[in-house]
mmCIF file of C-alpha atoms in Angstrom:
data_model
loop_
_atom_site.group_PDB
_atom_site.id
_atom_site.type_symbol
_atom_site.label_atom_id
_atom_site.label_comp_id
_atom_site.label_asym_id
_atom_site.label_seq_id
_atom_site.Cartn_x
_atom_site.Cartn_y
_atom_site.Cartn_z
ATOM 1 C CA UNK A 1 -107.084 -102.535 -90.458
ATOM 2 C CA UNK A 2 -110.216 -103.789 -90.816
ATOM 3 C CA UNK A 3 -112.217 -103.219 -94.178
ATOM 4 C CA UNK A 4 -115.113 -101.100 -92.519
ATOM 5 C CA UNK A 5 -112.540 -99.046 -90.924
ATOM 6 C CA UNK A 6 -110.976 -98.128 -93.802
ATOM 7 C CA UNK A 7 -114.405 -97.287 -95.485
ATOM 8 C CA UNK A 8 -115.253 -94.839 -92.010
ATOM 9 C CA UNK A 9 -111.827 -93.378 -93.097
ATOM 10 C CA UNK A 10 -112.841 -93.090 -96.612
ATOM 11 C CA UNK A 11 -116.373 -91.469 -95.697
ATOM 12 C CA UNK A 12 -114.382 -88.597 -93.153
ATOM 13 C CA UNK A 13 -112.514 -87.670 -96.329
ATOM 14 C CA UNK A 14 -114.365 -87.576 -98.315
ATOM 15 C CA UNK A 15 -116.983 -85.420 -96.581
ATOM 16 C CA UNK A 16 -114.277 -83.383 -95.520
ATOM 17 C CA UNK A 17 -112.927 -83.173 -99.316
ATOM 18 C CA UNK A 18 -116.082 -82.150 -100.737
ATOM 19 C CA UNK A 19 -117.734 -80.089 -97.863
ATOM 20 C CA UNK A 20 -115.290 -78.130 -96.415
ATOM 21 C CA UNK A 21 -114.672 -75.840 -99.805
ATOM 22 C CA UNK A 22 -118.754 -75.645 -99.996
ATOM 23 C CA UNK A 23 -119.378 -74.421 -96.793
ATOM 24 C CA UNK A 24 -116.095 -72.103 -96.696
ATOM 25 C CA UNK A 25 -118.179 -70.943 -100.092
ATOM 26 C CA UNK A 26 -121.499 -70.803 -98.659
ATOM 27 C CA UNK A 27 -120.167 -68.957 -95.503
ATOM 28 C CA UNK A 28 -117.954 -66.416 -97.356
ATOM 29 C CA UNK A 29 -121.087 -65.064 -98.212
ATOM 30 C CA UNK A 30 -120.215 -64.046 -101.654
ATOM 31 C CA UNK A 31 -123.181 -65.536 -103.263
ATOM 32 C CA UNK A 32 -125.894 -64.484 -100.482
ATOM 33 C CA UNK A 33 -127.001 -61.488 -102.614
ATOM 34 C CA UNK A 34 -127.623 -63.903 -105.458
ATOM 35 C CA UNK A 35 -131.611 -63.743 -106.679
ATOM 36 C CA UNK A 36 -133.447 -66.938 -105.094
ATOM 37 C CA UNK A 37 -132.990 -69.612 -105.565
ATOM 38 C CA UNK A 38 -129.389 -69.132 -105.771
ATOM 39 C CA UNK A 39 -128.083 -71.340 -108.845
ATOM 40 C CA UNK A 40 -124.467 -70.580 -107.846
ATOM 41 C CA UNK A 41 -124.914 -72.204 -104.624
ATOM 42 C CA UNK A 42 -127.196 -74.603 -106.139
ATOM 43 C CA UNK A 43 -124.609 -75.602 -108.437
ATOM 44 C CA UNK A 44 -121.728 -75.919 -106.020
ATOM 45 C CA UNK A 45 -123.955 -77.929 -103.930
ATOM 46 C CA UNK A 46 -124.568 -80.377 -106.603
ATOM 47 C CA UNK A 47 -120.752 -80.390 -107.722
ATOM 48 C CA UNK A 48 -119.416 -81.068 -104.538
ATOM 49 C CA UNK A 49 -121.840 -84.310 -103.688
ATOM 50 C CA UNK A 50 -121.195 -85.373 -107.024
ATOM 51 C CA UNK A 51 -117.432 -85.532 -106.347
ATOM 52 C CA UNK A 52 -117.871 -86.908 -102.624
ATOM 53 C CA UNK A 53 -120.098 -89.798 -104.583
ATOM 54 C CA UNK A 54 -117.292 -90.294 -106.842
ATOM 55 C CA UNK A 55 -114.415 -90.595 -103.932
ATOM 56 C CA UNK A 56 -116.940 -93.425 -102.112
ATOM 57 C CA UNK A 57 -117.436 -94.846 -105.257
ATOM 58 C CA UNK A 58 -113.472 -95.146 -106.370
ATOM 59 C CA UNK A 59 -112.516 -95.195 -103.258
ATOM 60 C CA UNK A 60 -114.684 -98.251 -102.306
ATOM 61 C CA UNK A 61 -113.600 -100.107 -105.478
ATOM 62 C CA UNK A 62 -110.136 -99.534 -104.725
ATOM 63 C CA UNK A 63 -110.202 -100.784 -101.663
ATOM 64 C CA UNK A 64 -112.411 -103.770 -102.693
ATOM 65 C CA UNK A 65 -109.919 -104.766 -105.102
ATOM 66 C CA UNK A 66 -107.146 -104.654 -102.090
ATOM 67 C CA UNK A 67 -108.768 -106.630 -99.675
ATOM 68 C CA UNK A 68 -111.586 -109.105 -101.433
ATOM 69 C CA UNK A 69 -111.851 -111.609 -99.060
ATOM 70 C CA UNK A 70 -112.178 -108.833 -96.130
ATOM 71 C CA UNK A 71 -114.466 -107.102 -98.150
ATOM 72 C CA UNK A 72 -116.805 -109.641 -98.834
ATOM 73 C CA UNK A 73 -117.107 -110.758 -95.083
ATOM 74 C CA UNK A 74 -120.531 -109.820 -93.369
ATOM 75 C CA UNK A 75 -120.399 -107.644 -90.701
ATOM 76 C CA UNK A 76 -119.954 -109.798 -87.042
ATOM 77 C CA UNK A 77 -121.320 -108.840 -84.071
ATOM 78 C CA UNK A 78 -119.117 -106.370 -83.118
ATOM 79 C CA UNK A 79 -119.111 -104.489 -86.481
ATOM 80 C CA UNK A 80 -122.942 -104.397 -85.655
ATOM 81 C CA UNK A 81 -122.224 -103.429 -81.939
ATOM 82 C CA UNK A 82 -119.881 -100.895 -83.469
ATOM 83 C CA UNK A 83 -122.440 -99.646 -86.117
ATOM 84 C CA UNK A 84 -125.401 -99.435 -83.448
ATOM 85 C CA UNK A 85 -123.362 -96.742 -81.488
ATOM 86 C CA UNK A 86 -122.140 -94.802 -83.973
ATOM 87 C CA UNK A 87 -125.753 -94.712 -85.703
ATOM 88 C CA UNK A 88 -126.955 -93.530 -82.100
ATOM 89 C CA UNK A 89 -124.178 -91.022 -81.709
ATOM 90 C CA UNK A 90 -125.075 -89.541 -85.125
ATOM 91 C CA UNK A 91 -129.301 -89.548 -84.285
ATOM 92 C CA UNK A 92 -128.312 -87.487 -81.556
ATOM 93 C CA UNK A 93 -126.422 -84.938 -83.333
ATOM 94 C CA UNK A 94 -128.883 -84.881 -86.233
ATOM 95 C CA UNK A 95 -131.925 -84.035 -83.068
ATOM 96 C CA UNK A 96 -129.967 -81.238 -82.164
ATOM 97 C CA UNK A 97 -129.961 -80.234 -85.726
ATOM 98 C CA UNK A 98 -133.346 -80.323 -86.090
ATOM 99 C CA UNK A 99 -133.931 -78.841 -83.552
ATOM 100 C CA UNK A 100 -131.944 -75.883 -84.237
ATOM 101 C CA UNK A 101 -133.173 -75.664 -88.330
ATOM 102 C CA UNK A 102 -136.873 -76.164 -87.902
ATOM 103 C CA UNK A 103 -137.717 -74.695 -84.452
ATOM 104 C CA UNK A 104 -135.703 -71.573 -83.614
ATOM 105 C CA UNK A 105 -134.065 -70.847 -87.600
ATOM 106 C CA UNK A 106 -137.368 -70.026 -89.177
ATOM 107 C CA UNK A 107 -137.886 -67.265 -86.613
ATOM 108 C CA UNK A 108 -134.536 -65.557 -86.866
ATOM 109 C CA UNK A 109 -132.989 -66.452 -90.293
ATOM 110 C CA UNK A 110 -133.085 -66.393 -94.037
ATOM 111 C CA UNK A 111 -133.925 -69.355 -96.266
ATOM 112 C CA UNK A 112 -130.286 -70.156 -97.875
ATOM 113 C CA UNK A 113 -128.592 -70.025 -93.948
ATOM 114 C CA UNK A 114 -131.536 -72.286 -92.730
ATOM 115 C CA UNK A 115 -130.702 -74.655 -96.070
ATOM 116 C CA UNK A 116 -127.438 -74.581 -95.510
ATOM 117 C CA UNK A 117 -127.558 -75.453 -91.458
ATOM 118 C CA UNK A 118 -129.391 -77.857 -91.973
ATOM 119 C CA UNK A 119 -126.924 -79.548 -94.720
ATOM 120 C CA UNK A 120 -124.462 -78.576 -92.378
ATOM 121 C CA UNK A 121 -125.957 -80.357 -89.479
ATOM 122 C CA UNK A 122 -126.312 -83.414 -91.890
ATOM 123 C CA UNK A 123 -122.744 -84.073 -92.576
ATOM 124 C CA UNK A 124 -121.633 -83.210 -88.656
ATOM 125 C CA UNK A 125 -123.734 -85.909 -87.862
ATOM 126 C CA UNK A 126 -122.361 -88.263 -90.956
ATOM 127 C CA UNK A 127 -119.442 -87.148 -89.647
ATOM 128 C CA UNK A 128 -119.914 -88.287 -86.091
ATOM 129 C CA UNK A 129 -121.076 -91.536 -87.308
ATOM 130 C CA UNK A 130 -118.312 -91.754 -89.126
ATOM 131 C CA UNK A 131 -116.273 -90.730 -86.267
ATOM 132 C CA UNK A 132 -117.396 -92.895 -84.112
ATOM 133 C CA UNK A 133 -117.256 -95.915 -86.228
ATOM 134 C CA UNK A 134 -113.501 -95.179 -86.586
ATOM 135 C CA UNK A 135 -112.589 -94.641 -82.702
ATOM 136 C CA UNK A 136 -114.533 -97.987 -82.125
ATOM 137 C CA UNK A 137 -112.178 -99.605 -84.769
ATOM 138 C CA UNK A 138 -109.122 -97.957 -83.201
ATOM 139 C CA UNK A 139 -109.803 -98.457 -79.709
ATOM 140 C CA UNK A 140 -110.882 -102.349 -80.402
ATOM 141 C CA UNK A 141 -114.491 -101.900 -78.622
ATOM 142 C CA UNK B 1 -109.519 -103.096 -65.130
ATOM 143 C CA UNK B 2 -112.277 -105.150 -66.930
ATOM 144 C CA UNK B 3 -113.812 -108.072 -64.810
ATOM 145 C CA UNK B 4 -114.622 -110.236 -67.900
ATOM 146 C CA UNK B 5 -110.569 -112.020 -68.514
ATOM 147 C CA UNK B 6 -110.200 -115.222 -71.135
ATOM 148 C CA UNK B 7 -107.717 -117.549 -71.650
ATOM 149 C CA UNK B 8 -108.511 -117.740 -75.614
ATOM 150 C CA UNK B 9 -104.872 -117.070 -76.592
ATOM 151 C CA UNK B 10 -103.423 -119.854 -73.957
ATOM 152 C CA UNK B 11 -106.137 -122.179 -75.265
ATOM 153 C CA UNK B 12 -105.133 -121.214 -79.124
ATOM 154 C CA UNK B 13 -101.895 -121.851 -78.539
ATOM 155 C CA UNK B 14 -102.657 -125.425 -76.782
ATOM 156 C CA UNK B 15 -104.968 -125.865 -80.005
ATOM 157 C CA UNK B 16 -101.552 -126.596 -82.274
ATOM 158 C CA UNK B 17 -100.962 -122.692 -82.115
ATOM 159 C CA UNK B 18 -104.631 -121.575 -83.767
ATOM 160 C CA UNK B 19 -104.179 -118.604 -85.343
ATOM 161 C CA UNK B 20 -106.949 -115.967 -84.575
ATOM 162 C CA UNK B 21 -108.095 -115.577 -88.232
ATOM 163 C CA UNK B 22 -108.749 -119.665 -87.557
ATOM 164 C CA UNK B 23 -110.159 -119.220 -84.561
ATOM 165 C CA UNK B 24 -112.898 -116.392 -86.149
ATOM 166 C CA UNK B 25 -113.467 -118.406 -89.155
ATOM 167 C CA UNK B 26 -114.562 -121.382 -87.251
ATOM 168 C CA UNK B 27 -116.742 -119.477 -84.684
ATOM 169 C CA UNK B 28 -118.607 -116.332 -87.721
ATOM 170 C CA UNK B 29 -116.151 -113.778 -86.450
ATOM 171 C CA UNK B 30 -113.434 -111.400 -87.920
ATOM 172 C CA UNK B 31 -109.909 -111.995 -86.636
ATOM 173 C CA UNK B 32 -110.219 -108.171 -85.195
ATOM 174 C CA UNK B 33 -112.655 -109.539 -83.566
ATOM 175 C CA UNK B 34 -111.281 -112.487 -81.841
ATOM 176 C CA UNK B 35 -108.308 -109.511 -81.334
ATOM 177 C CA UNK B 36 -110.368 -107.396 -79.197
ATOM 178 C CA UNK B 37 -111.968 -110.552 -77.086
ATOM 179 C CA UNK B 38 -108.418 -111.811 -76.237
ATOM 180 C CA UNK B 39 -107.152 -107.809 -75.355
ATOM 181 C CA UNK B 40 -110.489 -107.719 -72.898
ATOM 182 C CA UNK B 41 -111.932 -104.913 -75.176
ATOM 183 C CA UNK B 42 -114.812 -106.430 -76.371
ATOM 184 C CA UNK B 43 -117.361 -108.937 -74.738
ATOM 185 C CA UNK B 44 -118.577 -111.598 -76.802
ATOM 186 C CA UNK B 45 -122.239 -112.516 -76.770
ATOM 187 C CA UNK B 46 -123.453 -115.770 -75.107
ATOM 188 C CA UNK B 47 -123.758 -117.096 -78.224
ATOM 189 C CA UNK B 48 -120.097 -116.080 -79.553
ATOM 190 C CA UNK B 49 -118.350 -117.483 -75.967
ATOM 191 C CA UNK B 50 -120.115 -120.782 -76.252
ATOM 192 C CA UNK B 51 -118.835 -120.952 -79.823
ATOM 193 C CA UNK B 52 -115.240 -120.602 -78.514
ATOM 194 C CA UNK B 53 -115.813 -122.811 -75.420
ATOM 195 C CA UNK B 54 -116.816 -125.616 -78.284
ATOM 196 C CA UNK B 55 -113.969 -124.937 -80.586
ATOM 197 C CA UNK B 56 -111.702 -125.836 -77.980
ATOM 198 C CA UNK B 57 -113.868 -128.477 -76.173
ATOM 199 C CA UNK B 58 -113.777 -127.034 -72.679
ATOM 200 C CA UNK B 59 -116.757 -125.682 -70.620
ATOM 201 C CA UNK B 60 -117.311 -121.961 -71.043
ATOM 202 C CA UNK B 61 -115.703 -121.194 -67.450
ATOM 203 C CA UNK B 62 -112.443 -122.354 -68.630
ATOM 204 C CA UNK B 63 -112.600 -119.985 -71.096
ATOM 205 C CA UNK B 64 -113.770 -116.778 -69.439
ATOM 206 C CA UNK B 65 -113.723 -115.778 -66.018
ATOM 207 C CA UNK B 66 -115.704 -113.074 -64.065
ATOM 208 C CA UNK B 67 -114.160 -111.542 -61.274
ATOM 209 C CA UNK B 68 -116.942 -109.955 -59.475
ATOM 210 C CA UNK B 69 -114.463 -107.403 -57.118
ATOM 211 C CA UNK B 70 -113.486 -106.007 -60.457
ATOM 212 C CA UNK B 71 -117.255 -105.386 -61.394
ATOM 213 C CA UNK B 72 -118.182 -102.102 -60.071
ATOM 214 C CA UNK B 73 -121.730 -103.110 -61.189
ATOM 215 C CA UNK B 74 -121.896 -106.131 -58.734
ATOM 216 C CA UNK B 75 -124.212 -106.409 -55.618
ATOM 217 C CA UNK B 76 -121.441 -107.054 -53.255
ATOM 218 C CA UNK B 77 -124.646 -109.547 -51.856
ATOM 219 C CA UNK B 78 -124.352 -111.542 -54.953
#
């Protein structure tokens, strides 16, 4: 397995790892009666990228030290073929996002569920970069 | 089925059996890489294909072929 395909790999988990408790937090809705702006939130927030920082970080030194030769080859043209279409993938999921958090949320919704939409709609489309990346890898495009 | 087909792995093996990681080093590519040519998953650029064509001294036609019944996208005037 290639080196950036173990790094998409990486990336899912680790967004998955440190977002999926946050949002499960954030959509409980046991801190929405919190005075703004919210520390508890604020603080879980912060905790969780902190840790999903620290898994890319370890993670990416771990596999480093596995692979050093694979690791320290530039990306070829297909990694950069690869790359361009999951980066496109992602731009059109973060659109819709945008979309969705600054032109119909504002209308309808209160500040901490428009903040965390549009976090939300952040790592969906991280995720569907990283998604893609990794179904590129698998499927040898 | 894809109308881009290569004879990279009979022309490896002619090559004193050229491994693929070989193969990549000599032309700036990964062995995945040179993987997914051989499978017919990836085309190479222009650039890339001439690369191989060179490695193994043969014209780039003897390397890939293009079957243009295969290529939906092909003016059947062509």
């Amino acid at each position: 397995m290639p080196f950036k395909e173990k790094f998409a790999w990486l990336s899912l988990a680790a967004l998955a790892v440190a977002y999926v408790p946050y949002f499960w937090v954030a959509g409980s809705g046991m801190y929405d009666a919190e005075p703004a702006p919210n520390f508890p939130l604020l603080i879980l927030l912060a905790a969780v990228s902190a840790l999903r920082c620290a898994i890319l970080g370890g993670g990416w030194l771990i596999l480093r030290a596995r692979a050093p030769e694979d690791a320290r080859m530039p990306p070829d043209e297909r990694d950069i073929a690869i790359s361009r279409r999951a980066m496109t993938s992602g731009y059109y999921m973060l659109t819709a996002g945008l979309i969705l958090v600054g032109g119909i949320m504002p209308f309808t919704e209160t500040a901490w569920k428009i903040v965390n939409t549009a976090i939300f709609m952040l790592v969906i489309s991280e995720a569907v970069v990283h998604g893609v990346t990794v179904a590129s890898y698998r499927r040898q495009a | 089925m894809s109308a881009l087909t290569n004879r990279i792995r009979a022309l490896r093996f002619a090559h004193g059996e050229m491994s693929q990681g070989e193969l990549g080093q000599r032309i700036g590519v990964t062995r995945q890489t040179i993987a997914a040519i051989e499978a017919g998953k990836y085309s190479p650029s222009l650039e890339a294909a001439f690369r191989i064509a060179h490695v193994f001294g043969v014209p780039l036609d003897e390397v890939f072929q293009w079957d243009p019944a295969a290529d939906g996208r092909a003016h059947p005037g062509l």
